[in-house]
Amino acid sequence: MNQPLAVQPLTAAAFLPFGEVIEAMPSTMRLINGGTTERFHALFAPEAVGEGARVIASIFRGQPRRFPYEIGMMERHPLGSQSFSPLSGRSFLVAVSEDEGGRPGEPRVFLARPDQGVNYHRNVWHHPLMAIGDPSDFLVVDRDGPGNNLEEHFFPTPYRILEPHL
Ligand SMILES: NC(=O)N[C@@H](O)C(=O)O
Ligand code: NI
């Protein structure tokens, strides 16, 4: 049995190999609308490749995971990026893996604050949405179009997250 996975705070630096953290970063802020609005500019750029591909926005309503939780698989999207931005004011869990010869390595688990989202770069291994506590809505920006945009890998031995807290 694998050791339980540690849960780390989500930071832009720690998440850099996997994509962007979507948060109001002061360095990206520019005042608009006569100074009444702060624009946190270009936090990430969605990607959608292939003939007929387009970037779309959807709402995912995730049911909360129960803990201890087993991470038995990871997935990735070879044709596009995928972002999750919380709409319900709750934290959520993010699990990502480096690619090791076409398979995901040991997952790294991050706790996202209610004011943080993530954008997974194209072809980055991640676990499907993990809402915690109560059913939670997320704005999801990802790829729509022809072709298979989902690759899954099932671990021979699942990993465990004991609690969704740091
Ligand atoms: N299947 C689907 O659209 N969702 C997953 O890609 C996910 O990462 O939650
Ligand atoms: Ni996904």
mmCIF file of C-alpha atoms and ligand atoms in Angstrom:
data_model
loop_
_atom_site.group_PDB
_atom_site.id
_atom_site.type_symbol
_atom_site.label_atom_id
_atom_site.label_comp_id
_atom_site.label_asym_id
_atom_site.label_seq_id
_atom_site.Cartn_x
_atom_site.Cartn_y
_atom_site.Cartn_z
ATOM 1 C CA MET A 1 0.000 0.000 0.000
ATOM 2 C CA ASN A 2 1.321 3.488 -0.859
ATOM 3 C CA GLN A 3 2.007 5.989 1.899
ATOM 4 C CA PRO A 4 -0.790 8.588 2.268
ATOM 5 C CA LEU A 5 -0.271 11.649 0.072
ATOM 6 C CA ALA A 6 0.564 14.948 1.774
ATOM 7 C CA VAL A 7 -1.636 17.977 0.998
ATOM 8 C CA GLN A 8 0.280 21.169 0.190
ATOM 9 C CA PRO A 9 -0.961 24.754 -0.111
ATOM 10 C CA LEU A 10 -1.480 25.745 -3.747
ATOM 11 C CA THR A 11 1.103 28.278 -4.914
ATOM 12 C CA ALA A 12 1.971 29.536 -8.399
ATOM 13 C CA ALA A 13 5.575 28.449 -7.944
ATOM 14 C CA ALA A 14 4.776 24.897 -6.852
ATOM 15 C CA PHE A 15 2.191 24.509 -9.633
ATOM 16 C CA LEU A 16 4.447 25.928 -12.377
ATOM 17 C CA PRO A 17 5.331 22.556 -13.984
ATOM 18 C CA PHE A 18 1.622 21.797 -14.418
ATOM 19 C CA GLY A 19 0.029 25.105 -15.383
ATOM 20 C CA GLU A 20 -1.145 28.334 -13.802
ATOM 21 C CA VAL A 21 -2.843 29.247 -10.539
ATOM 22 C CA ILE A 22 -5.766 31.556 -11.320
ATOM 23 C CA GLU A 23 -5.742 34.242 -8.633
ATOM 24 C CA ALA A 24 -5.716 38.038 -8.319
ATOM 25 C CA MET A 25 -1.956 38.484 -8.585
ATOM 26 C CA PRO A 26 -1.024 42.152 -7.900
ATOM 27 C CA SER A 27 1.708 42.049 -10.566
ATOM 28 C CA THR A 28 -0.952 41.437 -13.247
ATOM 29 C CA MET A 29 -3.340 44.181 -12.130
ATOM 30 C CA ARG A 30 -4.251 47.166 -14.279
ATOM 31 C CA LEU A 31 -6.957 49.698 -13.445
ATOM 32 C CA ILE A 32 -9.761 50.021 -16.000
ATOM 33 C CA ASN A 33 -13.253 51.502 -16.259
ATOM 34 C CA GLY A 34 -12.139 54.885 -14.974
ATOM 35 C CA GLY A 35 -10.387 53.343 -11.995
ATOM 36 C CA THR A 36 -13.484 51.529 -10.743
ATOM 37 C CA THR A 37 -12.280 48.065 -11.756
ATOM 38 C CA GLU A 38 -9.050 46.142 -11.238
ATOM 39 C CA ARG A 39 -8.217 43.891 -14.212
ATOM 40 C CA PHE A 40 -5.897 41.010 -13.350
ATOM 41 C CA HIS A 41 -4.754 40.571 -16.896
ATOM 42 C CA ALA A 42 -3.961 37.416 -18.898
ATOM 43 C CA LEU A 43 -3.695 34.964 -15.990
ATOM 44 C CA PHE A 44 -3.638 32.040 -18.419
ATOM 45 C CA ALA A 45 -4.191 31.351 -22.107
ATOM 46 C CA PRO A 46 -6.563 28.450 -22.939
ATOM 47 C CA GLU A 47 -5.259 26.043 -25.573
ATOM 48 C CA ALA A 48 -7.277 23.939 -28.018
ATOM 49 C CA VAL A 49 -5.517 22.129 -30.879
ATOM 50 C CA GLY A 50 -6.759 20.216 -33.913
ATOM 51 C CA GLU A 51 -9.055 20.903 -36.855
ATOM 52 C CA GLY A 52 -12.413 22.229 -35.682
ATOM 53 C CA ALA A 53 -11.296 22.715 -32.071
ATOM 54 C CA ARG A 54 -12.665 25.595 -30.027
ATOM 55 C CA VAL A 55 -12.338 26.902 -26.467
ATOM 56 C CA ILE A 56 -15.555 26.725 -24.453
ATOM 57 C CA ALA A 57 -16.695 27.624 -20.955
ATOM 58 C CA SER A 58 -18.906 25.305 -18.874
ATOM 59 C CA ILE A 59 -20.058 24.950 -15.267
ATOM 60 C CA PHE A 60 -19.180 21.731 -13.430
ATOM 61 C CA ARG A 61 -21.229 20.970 -10.310
ATOM 62 C CA GLY A 62 -18.974 18.628 -8.334
ATOM 63 C CA GLN A 63 -20.234 16.346 -5.594
ATOM 64 C CA PRO A 64 -17.898 16.389 -2.580
ATOM 65 C CA ARG A 65 -15.357 13.607 -2.234
ATOM 66 C CA ARG A 66 -15.404 11.626 0.988
ATOM 67 C CA PHE A 67 -12.200 11.007 2.953
ATOM 68 C CA PRO A 68 -10.027 9.044 3.238
ATOM 69 C CA TYR A 69 -10.126 9.261 -0.552
ATOM 70 C CA GLU A 70 -8.369 6.896 -2.943
ATOM 71 C CA ILE A 71 -6.695 8.288 -6.032
ATOM 72 C CA GLY A 72 -6.894 5.261 -8.294
ATOM 73 C CA MET A 73 -6.393 7.014 -11.609
ATOM 74 C CA MET A 74 -5.218 10.126 -13.363
ATOM 75 C CA GLU A 75 -6.230 11.578 -16.704
ATOM 76 C CA ARG A 76 -4.930 14.049 -19.237
ATOM 77 C CA HIS A 77 -6.235 15.946 -22.252
ATOM 78 C CA PRO A 78 -3.835 15.723 -25.209
ATOM 79 C CA LEU A 79 -5.718 18.259 -27.314
ATOM 80 C CA GLY A 80 -6.320 21.105 -24.915
ATOM 81 C CA SER A 81 -5.884 22.822 -21.585
ATOM 82 C CA GLN A 82 -8.513 22.724 -18.823
ATOM 83 C CA SER A 83 -9.163 25.256 -16.078
ATOM 84 C CA PHE A 84 -11.284 25.155 -12.920
ATOM 85 C CA SER A 85 -12.368 28.330 -11.107
ATOM 86 C CA PRO A 86 -14.511 27.886 -7.961
ATOM 87 C CA LEU A 87 -17.886 29.648 -7.977
ATOM 88 C CA SER A 88 -19.236 28.412 -4.641
ATOM 89 C CA GLY A 89 -16.757 30.041 -2.279
ATOM 90 C CA ARG A 90 -15.197 26.771 -1.162
ATOM 91 C CA SER A 91 -11.740 25.255 -1.303
ATOM 92 C CA PHE A 92 -11.113 22.219 -3.473
ATOM 93 C CA LEU A 93 -8.359 19.681 -4.016
ATOM 94 C CA VAL A 94 -6.051 19.475 -7.015
ATOM 95 C CA ALA A 95 -3.938 16.414 -7.811
ATOM 96 C CA VAL A 96 -1.350 16.456 -10.582
ATOM 97 C CA SER A 97 1.537 14.214 -11.674
ATOM 98 C CA GLU A 98 4.683 14.568 -13.705
ATOM 99 C CA ASP A 99 4.739 12.347 -16.797
ATOM 100 C CA GLU A 100 7.030 9.339 -16.401
ATOM 101 C CA GLY A 101 7.408 7.555 -19.730
ATOM 102 C CA GLY A 102 3.815 8.135 -20.721
ATOM 103 C CA ARG A 103 2.371 7.349 -17.301
ATOM 104 C CA PRO A 104 1.648 9.592 -14.294
ATOM 105 C CA GLY A 105 4.143 9.568 -11.452
ATOM 106 C CA GLU A 106 3.147 9.847 -7.798
ATOM 107 C CA PRO A 107 0.416 12.462 -7.509
ATOM 108 C CA ARG A 108 1.082 15.788 -5.829
ATOM 109 C CA VAL A 109 -1.951 17.118 -3.978
ATOM 110 C CA PHE A 110 -2.702 20.798 -3.427
ATOM 111 C CA LEU A 111 -5.452 22.505 -1.447
ATOM 112 C CA ALA A 112 -6.795 25.478 -3.420
ATOM 113 C CA ARG A 113 -8.207 28.399 -1.463
ATOM 114 C CA PRO A 114 -11.740 29.527 -2.381
ATOM 115 C CA ASP A 115 -10.163 32.440 -4.305
ATOM 116 C CA GLN A 116 -7.824 30.245 -6.333
ATOM 117 C CA GLY A 117 -8.411 28.290 -9.516
ATOM 118 C CA VAL A 118 -6.074 26.244 -11.708
ATOM 119 C CA ASN A 119 -5.386 25.886 -15.405
ATOM 120 C CA TYR A 120 -3.931 22.513 -16.387
ATOM 121 C CA HIS A 121 -1.729 22.789 -19.452
ATOM 122 C CA ARG A 122 -2.459 20.495 -22.357
ATOM 123 C CA ASN A 123 -1.440 16.878 -21.647
ATOM 124 C CA VAL A 124 -0.816 17.394 -17.927
ATOM 125 C CA TRP A 125 -1.802 14.434 -15.747
ATOM 126 C CA HIS A 126 -4.474 15.374 -13.213
ATOM 127 C CA HIS A 127 -7.233 13.772 -11.206
ATOM 128 C CA PRO A 128 -10.820 14.666 -12.128
ATOM 129 C CA LEU A 129 -12.448 17.451 -10.158
ATOM 130 C CA MET A 130 -12.311 16.956 -6.381
ATOM 131 C CA ALA A 131 -14.846 19.153 -4.631
ATOM 132 C CA ILE A 132 -14.819 19.027 -0.825
ATOM 133 C CA GLY A 133 -17.421 19.670 1.889
ATOM 134 C CA ASP A 134 -20.566 20.409 -0.150
ATOM 135 C CA PRO A 135 -21.601 20.266 -3.803
ATOM 136 C CA SER A 136 -19.582 23.020 -5.503
ATOM 137 C CA ASP A 137 -19.822 24.799 -8.837
ATOM 138 C CA PHE A 138 -16.771 25.586 -10.976
ATOM 139 C CA LEU A 139 -16.352 27.580 -14.156
ATOM 140 C CA VAL A 140 -14.423 25.292 -16.509
ATOM 141 C CA VAL A 141 -12.656 26.570 -19.627
ATOM 142 C CA ASP A 142 -11.457 23.767 -21.890
ATOM 143 C CA ARG A 143 -11.535 22.348 -25.417
ATOM 144 C CA ASP A 144 -14.484 21.214 -27.456
ATOM 145 C CA GLY A 145 -14.216 19.576 -30.840
ATOM 146 C CA PRO A 146 -13.502 16.357 -32.732
ATOM 147 C CA GLY A 147 -10.950 13.781 -31.671
ATOM 148 C CA ASN A 148 -10.241 11.951 -28.447
ATOM 149 C CA ASN A 149 -9.243 14.459 -25.778
ATOM 150 C CA LEU A 150 -9.101 12.076 -22.840
ATOM 151 C CA GLU A 151 -6.345 9.670 -21.812
ATOM 152 C CA GLU A 152 -6.686 7.797 -18.508
ATOM 153 C CA HIS A 153 -4.204 5.796 -16.463
ATOM 154 C CA PHE A 154 -5.213 3.510 -13.606
ATOM 155 C CA PHE A 155 -2.639 2.926 -10.890
ATOM 156 C CA PRO A 156 -1.884 -0.713 -9.932
ATOM 157 C CA THR A 157 -2.039 0.427 -6.301
ATOM 158 C CA PRO A 158 -4.187 3.447 -5.439
ATOM 159 C CA TYR A 159 -2.872 6.403 -3.468
ATOM 160 C CA ARG A 160 -4.746 7.760 -0.469
ATOM 161 C CA ILE A 161 -5.576 11.238 0.758
ATOM 162 C CA LEU A 162 -6.487 10.955 4.456
ATOM 163 C CA GLU A 163 -7.960 14.425 4.928
ATOM 164 C CA PRO A 164 -8.460 17.357 2.531
ATOM 165 C CA HIS A 165 -6.570 19.728 4.817
ATOM 166 C CA LEU A 166 -3.000 20.935 5.062
HETATM 167 N N1 LIG B 1 -14.567 14.767 -17.945
HETATM 168 C C1 LIG B 1 -14.411 16.042 -17.715
HETATM 169 O O1 LIG B 1 -14.777 16.888 -18.508
HETATM 170 N N2 LIG B 1 -13.803 16.407 -16.519
HETATM 171 C C2 LIG B 1 -12.465 16.014 -16.258
HETATM 172 O O2 LIG B 1 -11.684 16.317 -17.398
HETATM 173 C C3 LIG B 1 -11.920 16.714 -15.047
HETATM 174 O O3 LIG B 1 -10.698 17.040 -15.047
HETATM 175 O O4 LIG B 1 -12.715 16.901 -14.094
HETATM 176 NI NI NI B 2 -9.746 16.814 -16.849
#
